[in-house]
Short mmCIF file of C-alpha atoms in Angstrom, two decimals:
data_model
loop_
_atom_site.label_atom_id
_atom_site.label_comp_id
_atom_site.label_asym_id
_atom_site.label_seq_id
_atom_site.Cartn_x
_atom_site.Cartn_y
_atom_site.Cartn_z
CA MET L 1 0.09 56.73 -191.90
CA ASN L 2 -1.35 55.29 -195.10
CA ARG L 3 -3.77 58.21 -195.35
CA LEU L 4 -0.86 60.67 -195.33
CA ILE L 5 1.09 58.69 -197.92
CA LYS L 6 -1.95 58.34 -200.19
CA HIS L 7 -2.45 62.11 -200.30
CA GLY L 8 1.22 62.96 -200.75
CA LEU L 9 1.57 64.41 -197.24
CA MET L 10 4.21 61.86 -196.28
CA PHE L 11 6.99 60.55 -198.52
CA GLY L 12 5.78 63.03 -201.13
CA ASN L 13 8.00 64.41 -203.89
CA LEU L 14 10.64 61.71 -203.52
CA PHE L 15 12.80 60.83 -206.52
CA HIS L 16 11.83 57.51 -208.13
CA VAL L 17 14.75 55.18 -208.83
CA HIS L 18 13.52 52.52 -211.24
CA SER L 19 15.86 52.17 -214.20
CA PRO L 20 18.61 49.49 -214.05
CA ALA L 21 21.28 52.13 -214.74
CA LEU L 22 20.21 54.33 -211.82
CA VAL L 23 19.85 51.35 -209.49
CA GLU L 24 23.37 50.23 -210.35
CA ARG L 25 24.76 53.73 -209.79
CA TYR L 26 22.97 53.88 -206.44
CA ASN L 27 24.43 50.52 -205.45
CA ARG L 28 27.95 51.62 -206.37
CA ALA L 29 27.56 54.72 -204.22
CA LEU L 30 25.91 52.81 -201.38
CA GLU L 31 28.71 50.25 -201.35
CA HIS L 32 31.28 53.03 -201.55
CA LEU L 33 29.82 54.75 -198.47
CA THR L 34 28.57 51.85 -196.35
CA GLY L 35 29.75 48.57 -197.85
CA LYS L 36 26.11 47.56 -198.42
CA ARG L 37 23.97 47.01 -201.51
CA THR L 38 20.26 46.75 -202.19
CA ASP L 39 18.51 44.01 -204.13
CA LEU L 40 15.55 46.27 -204.87
CA SER L 41 14.92 47.27 -208.48
CA ASP L 42 12.44 50.02 -207.67
CA PHE L 43 12.54 52.48 -204.76
CA HIS L 44 12.32 56.17 -203.83
CA ILE L 45 14.98 58.48 -202.37
CA ASP L 46 14.99 61.85 -200.62
CA ILE L 47 17.36 64.78 -201.20
CA SER L 48 20.14 62.89 -199.39
CA GLY L 49 19.61 59.62 -201.24
CA TYR L 50 17.99 57.91 -198.26
CA SER L 51 15.25 55.46 -199.23
CA PRO L 52 12.54 54.22 -196.82
CA GLU L 53 12.28 51.02 -198.85
CA VAL L 54 16.02 50.37 -198.68
CA GLY L 55 15.94 51.19 -194.98
CA ASP L 56 13.28 48.52 -194.50
CA GLU L 57 15.27 46.02 -196.55
CA LEU L 58 18.47 46.65 -194.58
CA ASN L 59 16.59 46.91 -191.28
CA ASP L 60 18.52 50.13 -190.73
CA HIS L 61 16.91 53.49 -191.37
CA LEU L 62 20.13 55.27 -190.39
CA TYR L 63 22.20 53.50 -193.04
CA LEU L 64 23.27 56.90 -194.43
CA ASN L 65 23.25 58.67 -191.06
CA HIS L 66 25.15 56.52 -188.58
CA GLN L 67 24.73 57.74 -184.98
CA GLY L 68 22.61 60.58 -186.35
CA VAL L 69 25.61 62.77 -187.20
CA ASN L 70 27.77 63.36 -190.30
CA ARG L 71 24.96 62.53 -192.70
CA GLN L 72 26.11 60.86 -195.91
CA PHE L 73 24.37 61.49 -199.23
CA ILE L 74 23.95 60.01 -202.69
CA LEU L 75 22.98 62.23 -205.63
CA LEU L 76 21.63 60.47 -208.71
CA SER L 77 19.77 63.36 -210.29
CA MET L 78 19.35 67.10 -209.98
CA GLU L 79 15.65 66.41 -209.43
CA GLN L 80 16.50 65.42 -205.87
CA ARG L 81 16.99 69.08 -204.96
CA THR L 82 13.23 69.56 -204.41
CA ALA L 83 12.78 66.35 -202.42
CA PRO L 84 12.28 66.43 -198.64
CA LEU L 85 14.84 65.22 -196.12
CA LEU L 86 13.48 62.24 -194.20
CA ASN L 87 14.53 61.12 -190.72
CA MET L 88 15.96 64.58 -190.10
CA LYS L 89 18.31 64.77 -187.11
CA PHE L 90 19.44 68.39 -187.59
CA SER L 91 17.29 71.21 -188.94
CA THR L 92 20.17 72.62 -191.00
CA SER L 93 20.91 69.51 -193.08
CA ARG L 94 18.39 69.99 -195.91
CA ALA L 95 19.33 73.64 -196.42
CA ILE L 96 23.01 72.72 -196.54
CA LEU L 97 22.36 70.09 -199.21
CA GLN L 98 20.21 72.50 -201.22
CA ASP L 99 22.90 75.18 -201.09
CA PHE L 100 25.56 72.69 -202.14
CA ILE L 101 23.47 71.56 -205.12
CA ALA L 102 22.65 75.14 -206.13
CA GLU L 103 26.28 76.29 -205.95
CA ASN L 104 27.51 73.32 -208.01
CA GLU L 105 24.53 72.92 -210.33
CA ALA L 106 26.42 72.76 -213.65
CA GLN L 107 29.12 70.44 -212.32
CA LEU L 108 26.68 68.10 -210.60
CA PHE L 109 24.49 67.98 -213.71
CA ALA L 110 27.49 66.81 -215.74
CA LEU L 111 28.73 64.36 -213.10
CA THR L 112 25.36 62.71 -212.43
CA ALA L 113 24.85 62.17 -216.15
CA ARG L 114 27.44 59.39 -215.93
CA ASP L 115 27.76 58.40 -212.28
CA ALA L 116 26.41 58.91 -208.78
CA VAL L 117 27.91 61.59 -206.56
CA ALA L 118 28.51 60.37 -203.01
CA GLY L 119 29.49 62.54 -200.09
CA GLU L 120 29.16 63.47 -196.46
CA LEU L 121 28.25 66.43 -194.26
CA VAL L 122 31.39 66.43 -192.12
CA ASN L 123 31.92 67.97 -188.72
CA SER L 124 34.31 67.22 -185.86
CA VAL L 125 31.75 65.18 -183.93
CA TYR L 126 31.22 61.50 -184.69
CA ASP L 127 28.75 60.78 -181.93
CA VAL L 128 26.50 62.72 -179.58
CA THR L 129 26.53 60.44 -176.56
CA THR L 130 25.97 63.43 -174.27
CA PRO L 131 24.05 66.68 -174.88
CA ALA L 132 27.21 68.70 -174.27
CA ARG L 133 28.75 67.11 -177.39
CA LEU L 134 26.25 69.03 -179.52
CA PHE L 135 28.14 72.22 -178.74
CA ASP L 136 31.29 70.85 -180.37
CA ILE L 137 29.46 71.08 -183.70
CA ARG L 138 30.52 74.49 -184.98
CA ARG L 139 30.91 74.08 -188.72
CA VAL L 140 29.83 71.56 -191.34
CA GLU L 141 31.98 70.88 -194.40
CA ILE L 142 30.89 68.97 -197.50
CA GLU L 143 33.06 66.29 -199.05
CA ALA L 144 31.81 64.80 -202.34
CA ASP L 145 32.99 62.94 -205.42
CA THR L 146 31.68 60.40 -207.88
CA THR L 147 32.11 56.73 -207.03
CA ALA L 148 34.83 56.59 -209.69
CA GLY L 149 36.70 59.51 -208.11
CA THR L 150 36.19 61.81 -211.10
CA VAL L 151 36.60 65.04 -209.12
CA LYS L 152 39.76 63.85 -207.41
CA ASP L 153 41.19 62.62 -210.72
CA ALA L 154 40.28 65.93 -212.38
CA GLU L 155 42.18 67.86 -209.71
CA LYS L 156 45.13 65.57 -210.21
CA LEU L 157 44.96 65.98 -213.98
CA GLY L 158 44.72 69.75 -213.60
CA ALA L 159 47.92 69.74 -211.57
CA MET L 160 49.60 67.62 -214.27
CA VAL L 161 48.50 70.07 -216.97
CA ASP L 162 50.04 72.92 -214.96
CA ARG L 163 53.29 70.99 -214.68
CA PHE L 164 53.23 70.23 -218.39
CA LYS L 165 52.81 73.93 -219.19
CA THR L 166 55.26 75.38 -216.70
CA GLU L 167 58.11 72.89 -216.27
CA PRO L 168 60.93 73.45 -218.77
CA ASP L 169 61.12 69.76 -219.68
CA GLY L 170 57.38 69.12 -219.53
CA TRP L 171 57.11 68.58 -223.29
CA PHE L 172 59.70 65.79 -223.07
CA ASP L 173 58.35 64.01 -219.96
CA ASP L 174 56.89 60.86 -221.51
CA VAL L 175 55.69 59.48 -218.16
CA LEU L 176 53.81 62.70 -217.37
CA ILE L 177 52.21 62.77 -220.81
CA ALA L 178 51.18 59.11 -220.56
CA ASP L 179 49.62 59.68 -217.12
CA MET L 180 47.76 62.72 -218.46
CA ILE L 181 46.33 60.72 -221.35
CA THR L 182 45.21 57.93 -219.00
CA LEU L 183 43.47 60.30 -216.58
CA ALA L 184 41.91 62.31 -219.42
CA GLY L 185 40.22 59.13 -220.55
CA LYS L 186 38.36 59.12 -217.23
CA THR L 187 37.73 62.82 -216.69
CA GLY L 188 37.47 64.34 -220.16
CA ASP L 189 39.01 67.67 -221.11
CA VAL L 190 39.44 69.45 -217.75
CA VAL L 191 40.94 72.51 -219.46
CA ARG L 192 37.84 73.29 -221.53
CA ASN L 193 35.36 71.66 -219.13
CA PRO L 194 36.83 71.78 -215.61
CA VAL L 195 35.36 69.22 -213.22
CA ARG L 196 35.51 70.87 -209.82
CA LEU L 197 33.11 71.04 -206.88
CA LYS L 198 33.25 74.13 -204.70
CA GLN L 199 34.67 73.56 -201.25
CA MET L 200 31.80 74.66 -199.02
CA GLY L 201 31.45 75.08 -195.29
CA PHE L 202 28.46 76.11 -193.21
CA ASP L 203 28.32 77.48 -189.69
CA GLN L 204 25.98 75.50 -187.48
CA ARG L 205 25.41 77.64 -184.39
CA ASN L 206 21.61 77.86 -184.20
CA PHE L 207 19.76 74.63 -184.95
CA TRP L 208 17.21 72.03 -183.87
CA THR L 209 18.25 68.48 -183.25
CA ALA L 210 16.15 65.37 -182.76
CA HIS L 211 18.66 64.06 -180.21
CA PHE L 212 17.76 63.99 -176.51
CA GLY L 213 14.05 64.47 -177.01
CA GLY L 214 14.42 67.44 -179.36
CA LEU L 215 16.51 70.53 -178.55
CA TYR L 216 16.62 74.04 -179.98
CA VAL L 217 20.14 75.38 -179.64
CA PHE L 218 20.54 79.15 -180.02
CA GLN L 219 24.22 80.04 -179.59
CA ASP L 220 24.70 82.85 -182.10
CA LEU L 221 22.49 85.42 -180.35
CA GLU L 222 23.00 88.29 -177.95
CA HIS L 223 21.14 86.29 -175.32
CA PRO L 224 21.87 82.59 -176.09
CA ALA L 225 19.86 79.70 -174.68
CA VAL L 226 18.80 76.09 -175.19
CA ILE L 227 15.10 75.28 -175.32
CA ALA L 228 14.09 71.71 -174.56
CA PRO L 229 10.28 71.60 -174.82
CA SER L 230 10.02 67.98 -173.67
CA GLY L 231 12.08 68.57 -170.52
CA LYS L 232 15.59 69.51 -169.41
CA GLY L 233 16.21 67.35 -166.35
CA HIS L 234 18.18 64.74 -168.32
CA LEU L 235 20.50 67.15 -170.10
CA GLY L 236 23.13 67.61 -167.41
CA LYS L 237 25.56 70.51 -167.50
CA LEU L 238 25.64 72.41 -170.80
CA PRO L 239 28.00 75.14 -172.03
CA LEU L 240 25.12 77.66 -172.11
CA GLU L 241 23.84 79.14 -168.87
CA PHE L 242 20.15 79.30 -169.79
CA VAL L 243 18.13 76.18 -170.55
CA PHE L 244 14.32 76.35 -170.67
CA ASP L 245 11.60 73.75 -171.12
CA ALA L 246 7.86 73.88 -171.77
CA SER L 247 7.11 74.41 -168.07
CA GLU L 248 8.75 77.85 -168.31
CA PRO L 249 6.69 79.75 -170.93
CA ASN L 250 7.51 83.13 -169.34
CA ARG L 251 11.23 82.57 -169.71
CA ILE L 252 10.86 81.30 -173.29
CA ALA L 253 8.76 84.36 -174.13
CA GLN L 254 11.39 86.60 -172.54
CA PHE L 255 14.12 84.88 -174.56
CA LEU L 256 12.20 85.44 -177.83
CA THR L 257 11.53 89.08 -176.93
CA LEU L 258 15.08 89.96 -175.84
CA ASN L 259 16.48 88.56 -179.10
CA GLY L 260 13.77 90.03 -181.35
CA LEU L 261 12.89 86.58 -182.68
CA ALA L 262 9.08 86.71 -182.64
CA GLU L 263 6.27 89.14 -183.38
CA PRO L 264 2.45 89.13 -183.32
CA ILE L 265 1.05 87.37 -186.39
CA PHE L 266 -1.12 90.42 -187.15
CA GLU L 267 1.83 92.82 -187.27
CA GLY L 268 0.96 95.10 -190.22
CA ARG L 269 -1.57 92.67 -191.74
CA GLU L 270 -4.77 92.66 -189.69
CA THR L 271 -6.98 91.23 -192.44
CA HIS L 272 -4.81 88.14 -192.83
CA ALA L 273 -4.43 87.80 -189.07
CA ALA L 274 -8.14 87.40 -188.38
CA ALA L 275 -8.39 84.56 -190.91
CA ILE L 276 -5.26 82.89 -189.53
CA LEU L 277 -6.54 83.11 -185.97
CA ARG L 278 -9.94 81.74 -186.97
CA GLN L 279 -8.24 78.75 -188.54
CA LYS L 280 -6.21 78.21 -185.39
CA MET L 281 -9.50 78.31 -183.48
CA ASP L 282 -10.88 75.64 -185.83
CA PHE L 283 -7.96 73.34 -185.08
CA VAL L 284 -8.33 73.90 -181.33
CA LEU L 285 -12.06 73.19 -181.69
CA ILE L 286 -11.47 70.01 -183.66
CA ASP L 287 -9.00 68.82 -181.05
CA ALA L 288 -11.55 69.38 -178.28
CA VAL L 289 -14.43 67.77 -180.20
CA THR L 290 -12.48 64.64 -181.17
CA SER L 291 -11.02 64.30 -177.67
CA ALA L 292 -14.60 64.33 -176.35
CA GLY L 293 -15.55 61.60 -178.83
CA GLY L 294 -17.47 63.88 -181.20
CA ASP L 295 -18.32 62.86 -184.76
CA LEU L 296 -16.91 65.04 -187.54
CA SER L 297 -18.46 63.17 -190.47
CA GLY L 298 -19.44 65.63 -193.17
CA THR L 299 -18.25 68.61 -191.16
CA THR L 300 -17.62 71.76 -193.20
CA ARG L 301 -16.17 75.14 -192.30
CA ALA L 302 -19.73 76.41 -191.93
CA ASP L 303 -20.42 73.81 -189.24
CA MET L 304 -17.75 75.15 -186.88
CA ARG L 305 -20.05 77.53 -185.03
CA SER L 306 -22.53 74.74 -184.42
CA LEU L 307 -19.77 72.49 -183.09
CA ALA L 308 -18.53 75.27 -180.82
CA ARG L 309 -22.01 75.64 -179.31
CA ARG L 310 -22.49 71.90 -178.84
CA PHE L 311 -19.11 71.35 -177.21
CA HIS L 312 -18.82 74.69 -175.43
CA ALA L 313 -18.09 73.05 -172.08
CA ASP L 314 -15.14 71.15 -173.58
CA LEU L 315 -13.46 74.12 -175.25
CA PRO L 316 -10.05 75.04 -173.75
CA GLN L 317 -8.70 78.47 -172.85
CA GLU L 318 -6.89 78.75 -176.18
CA PHE L 319 -10.18 78.82 -178.10
CA HIS L 320 -11.74 81.58 -176.03
CA ALA L 321 -8.59 83.73 -175.96
CA LEU L 322 -8.07 83.50 -179.72
CA GLY L 323 -11.75 84.34 -180.23
CA ALA L 324 -11.34 87.46 -178.11
CA LEU L 325 -8.31 88.46 -180.16
CA VAL L 326 -10.26 88.05 -183.42
CA ASN L 327 -13.03 90.22 -181.95
CA TRP L 328 -10.45 92.87 -181.05
CA ILE L 329 -9.02 92.85 -184.59
CA GLU L 330 -12.31 92.86 -186.46
CA ASN L 331 -14.63 94.84 -184.18
CA GLY L 332 -12.36 97.08 -182.16
CA SER L 333 -13.48 95.53 -178.88
CA LYS L 334 -11.37 95.68 -175.73
CA TRP L 335 -8.01 94.06 -176.39
CA PRO L 336 -7.52 90.77 -174.55
CA LEU L 337 -4.82 90.35 -171.94
CA ILE L 338 -2.99 87.21 -173.10
CA THR L 339 0.10 86.99 -170.94
CA SER L 340 3.07 84.76 -171.68
CA ASP L 341 1.88 82.07 -169.29
CA HIS L 342 -1.51 81.82 -171.00
CA PRO L 343 -1.97 78.62 -173.07
CA ALA L 344 -2.88 80.72 -176.13
CA TYR L 345 0.19 82.98 -176.01
CA PHE L 346 2.42 81.17 -178.51
CA TYR L 347 -0.52 80.73 -180.91
CA THR L 348 -0.46 84.52 -181.39
CA LEU L 349 3.17 84.69 -182.56
CA ARG L 350 5.18 84.08 -185.70
CA ALA L 351 8.91 84.43 -186.29
CA SER L 352 10.34 87.88 -186.94
CA ASP L 353 12.26 88.54 -190.15
CA THR L 354 15.65 87.14 -189.05
CA LYS L 355 18.04 84.51 -190.38
CA ASP L 356 16.59 82.09 -187.84
CA ALA L 357 12.93 82.58 -188.83
CA ALA L 358 12.43 78.97 -189.93
CA LEU L 359 13.92 77.66 -186.68
CA VAL L 360 11.76 79.98 -184.57
CA ASN L 361 8.59 78.99 -186.45
CA MET L 362 9.57 75.38 -185.83
CA LEU L 363 9.83 76.11 -182.10
CA LEU L 364 6.50 77.98 -182.07
CA ALA L 365 4.84 75.00 -183.78
CA GLU L 366 5.96 72.80 -180.89
CA LEU L 367 4.80 75.34 -178.30
CA ALA L 368 1.35 75.62 -179.97
CA PRO L 369 0.70 71.90 -180.61
CA LYS L 370 -3.01 72.13 -181.43
CA ASP L 371 -2.32 74.14 -184.60
CA ALA L 372 -1.95 71.15 -186.91
CA ARG L 373 -1.30 73.23 -190.02
CA GLN L 374 1.68 75.10 -188.59
CA MET L 375 3.08 71.88 -187.18
CA PHE L 376 2.83 70.16 -190.56
CA ILE L 377 4.49 73.06 -192.38
CA CYS L 378 7.21 73.88 -189.86
CA HIS L 379 7.94 70.67 -187.97
CA LYS L 380 7.06 67.55 -189.95
CA GLU L 381 9.01 65.22 -187.66
CA LEU L 382 6.80 66.28 -184.73
CA PHE L 383 3.68 66.27 -186.90
CA TYR L 384 4.13 62.63 -187.92
CA ALA L 385 4.82 61.53 -184.34
CA THR L 386 1.80 63.47 -183.02
CA TYR L 387 -0.51 62.41 -185.85
CA ALA L 388 -0.04 58.75 -184.92
CA GLN L 389 -1.65 59.47 -181.52
CA TRP L 390 -4.73 61.33 -182.80
CA PRO L 391 -8.27 59.90 -182.95
CA GLU L 392 -9.29 58.80 -186.44
CA ALA L 393 -11.77 61.67 -186.74
CA LYS L 394 -9.04 64.27 -186.21
CA LYS L 395 -6.67 62.51 -188.61
CA ALA L 396 -9.32 62.60 -191.34
CA TYR L 397 -10.19 66.27 -190.77
CA VAL L 398 -6.58 67.47 -190.74
CA VAL L 399 -5.65 65.50 -193.87
CA ASP L 400 -8.72 66.77 -195.74
CA PHE L 401 -7.84 70.34 -194.73
CA LEU L 402 -4.19 70.07 -195.77
CA VAL L 403 -5.15 68.57 -199.14
CA ALA L 404 -7.90 71.10 -199.88
CA GLU L 405 -6.41 74.30 -198.48
CA TYR L 406 -2.64 73.89 -198.24
CA GLN L 407 -1.46 71.55 -200.99
CA VAL L 408 -3.17 73.62 -203.71
CA ASP L 409 -1.10 76.73 -202.94
CA LYS L 410 1.81 76.00 -200.63
CA ALA L 411 3.73 79.17 -201.45
CA GLY L 412 0.71 81.39 -200.94
CA ALA L 413 -0.17 79.75 -197.63
CA ARG L 414 3.39 80.09 -196.36
CA ASP L 415 3.54 83.75 -197.39
CA THR L 416 0.26 84.51 -195.65
CA LEU L 417 1.29 82.74 -192.47
CA PHE L 418 4.96 83.64 -192.22
CA GLY L 419 5.84 86.23 -194.91
CA HIS L 420 7.48 89.51 -194.03
CA ASP L 421 6.06 92.06 -196.43
CA ALA L 422 6.42 95.79 -195.94
CA PRO L 423 4.02 97.02 -193.25
CA MET L 424 0.54 97.36 -194.67
CA ALA L 425 -1.61 100.42 -194.17
CA GLU L 426 -4.39 100.02 -191.64
CA PRO L 427 -7.44 98.76 -193.57
CA ALA L 428 -10.48 100.96 -193.86
CA ARG L 429 -13.02 100.14 -191.19
CA LYS L 430 -16.70 99.62 -191.62
CA ARG L 431 -18.68 102.56 -190.33
CA ASP L 432 -20.49 100.50 -187.72
CA VAL L 433 -17.25 99.13 -186.22
CA PRO L 434 -15.99 101.16 -183.24
CA LYS L 435 -12.37 102.29 -183.45
CA ARG L 436 -9.96 101.50 -180.68
CA ASP L 437 -9.50 104.49 -178.44
CA LYS L 438 -6.18 106.27 -178.04
CA GLY L 439 -5.48 104.58 -174.71
CA ASP L 440 -5.75 101.15 -176.32
CA ARG L 441 -3.46 102.14 -179.19
CA ASP L 442 -0.80 103.56 -176.84
CA MET L 443 -0.89 100.45 -174.66
CA ILE L 444 -0.61 98.14 -177.68
CA ALA L 445 2.39 100.08 -178.96
CA ARG L 446 4.13 99.51 -175.62
CA VAL L 447 3.34 95.91 -174.76
CA GLY L 448 1.35 94.27 -177.58
CA PRO L 449 -2.17 92.90 -177.33
CA TRP L 450 -1.29 90.23 -174.76
CA GLY L 451 0.27 92.47 -172.13
CA ALA L 452 3.83 92.70 -170.94
CA VAL L 453 6.00 89.60 -170.93
CA ARG L 454 6.25 88.46 -167.36
CA ARG L 455 9.74 88.00 -166.02
CA ASN L 456 10.50 85.24 -163.54
CA ARG L 457 11.87 86.57 -160.32
#
């Protein structure tokens, strides 16, 4: 993993805690939440305040996420908002924290100038000992305050001010006035500068969880289902009728289609699609070459064709099917029949423009595991676990690619791969490229380039 860390692909963009004041604030918050402290004087934290170094010191990397539910957090600085969320157990957690920070930006800026803000993502579940318990998680509420209780004291002072203004004898209540003065010394002027965090709640109906081998729970859909790529035999009885695993690609494809969750990656953007598919082919090729013990030293993009010729016998079905699809896009050749049980099927899809697009792209990354770029972007937890099993040659190639072609323009890469722009006009064709005939176009309009989704009988 050192190669990933060195290039900022792992533990990148964490907030550096190194001043004595910040370390002391962190310790106050840590003790407030967990009863523990750190002796470190220099460490890094993610958006939730979790630190890998502190986790190592405490021999507990779930010290802010006991049982993997109700994640606690420590905010020392507004700079944490752009940090990643490490050891993610639920796909919704980072977005919830980002929304909370954005909605309370001014208040949190003022509060963290003097103290740490400590809190928790609260739901009604305190453990997930069985998969069925996941379905009791319906809504997540955020509770937060400084370690000194500034927000709570400000609410109390605000109520006192109201009493002072409205009660007939408020002006003569010496005890009330004395209590107001004492609290004002802690909170400041809450009339001119109110200290209040918005009470926020978030529905958690569709999500991924790392529990039980990794599950994608889709409850808030017309056709709900659970997808367990690693297997479903251990899950027992669940509240949802339909549960699919990776051995049922037809049923997963049908689920995506019925709910309008996925679309062909070349939908309305053929020029981008050919380049994306070629890159997917490169990753499939690299996987085959390194698995066969091939040497990638000094390999460039221009060397890919040579590698494909040398290792032709080792190339899997995904490579040939994606190549046929590129030929169809660029040269108007006969469109390839890539059915939903074909190994290349999920490589041809991206999420549709829905509220669950990020979750669907995460699922597609797991169903198309040889596309290292999409896995890194959409499912870092899986990427890190998979990366550890790769041959050294593949590790080096993927890291070099991500540094050279993704890190330099993350936003542009994401937009090209997953953006949902208005449909683009069909690009002008070269004169020597045959157009698809009307029969092809009509068929594509009905079933897409891969053929109809097969339904299990």
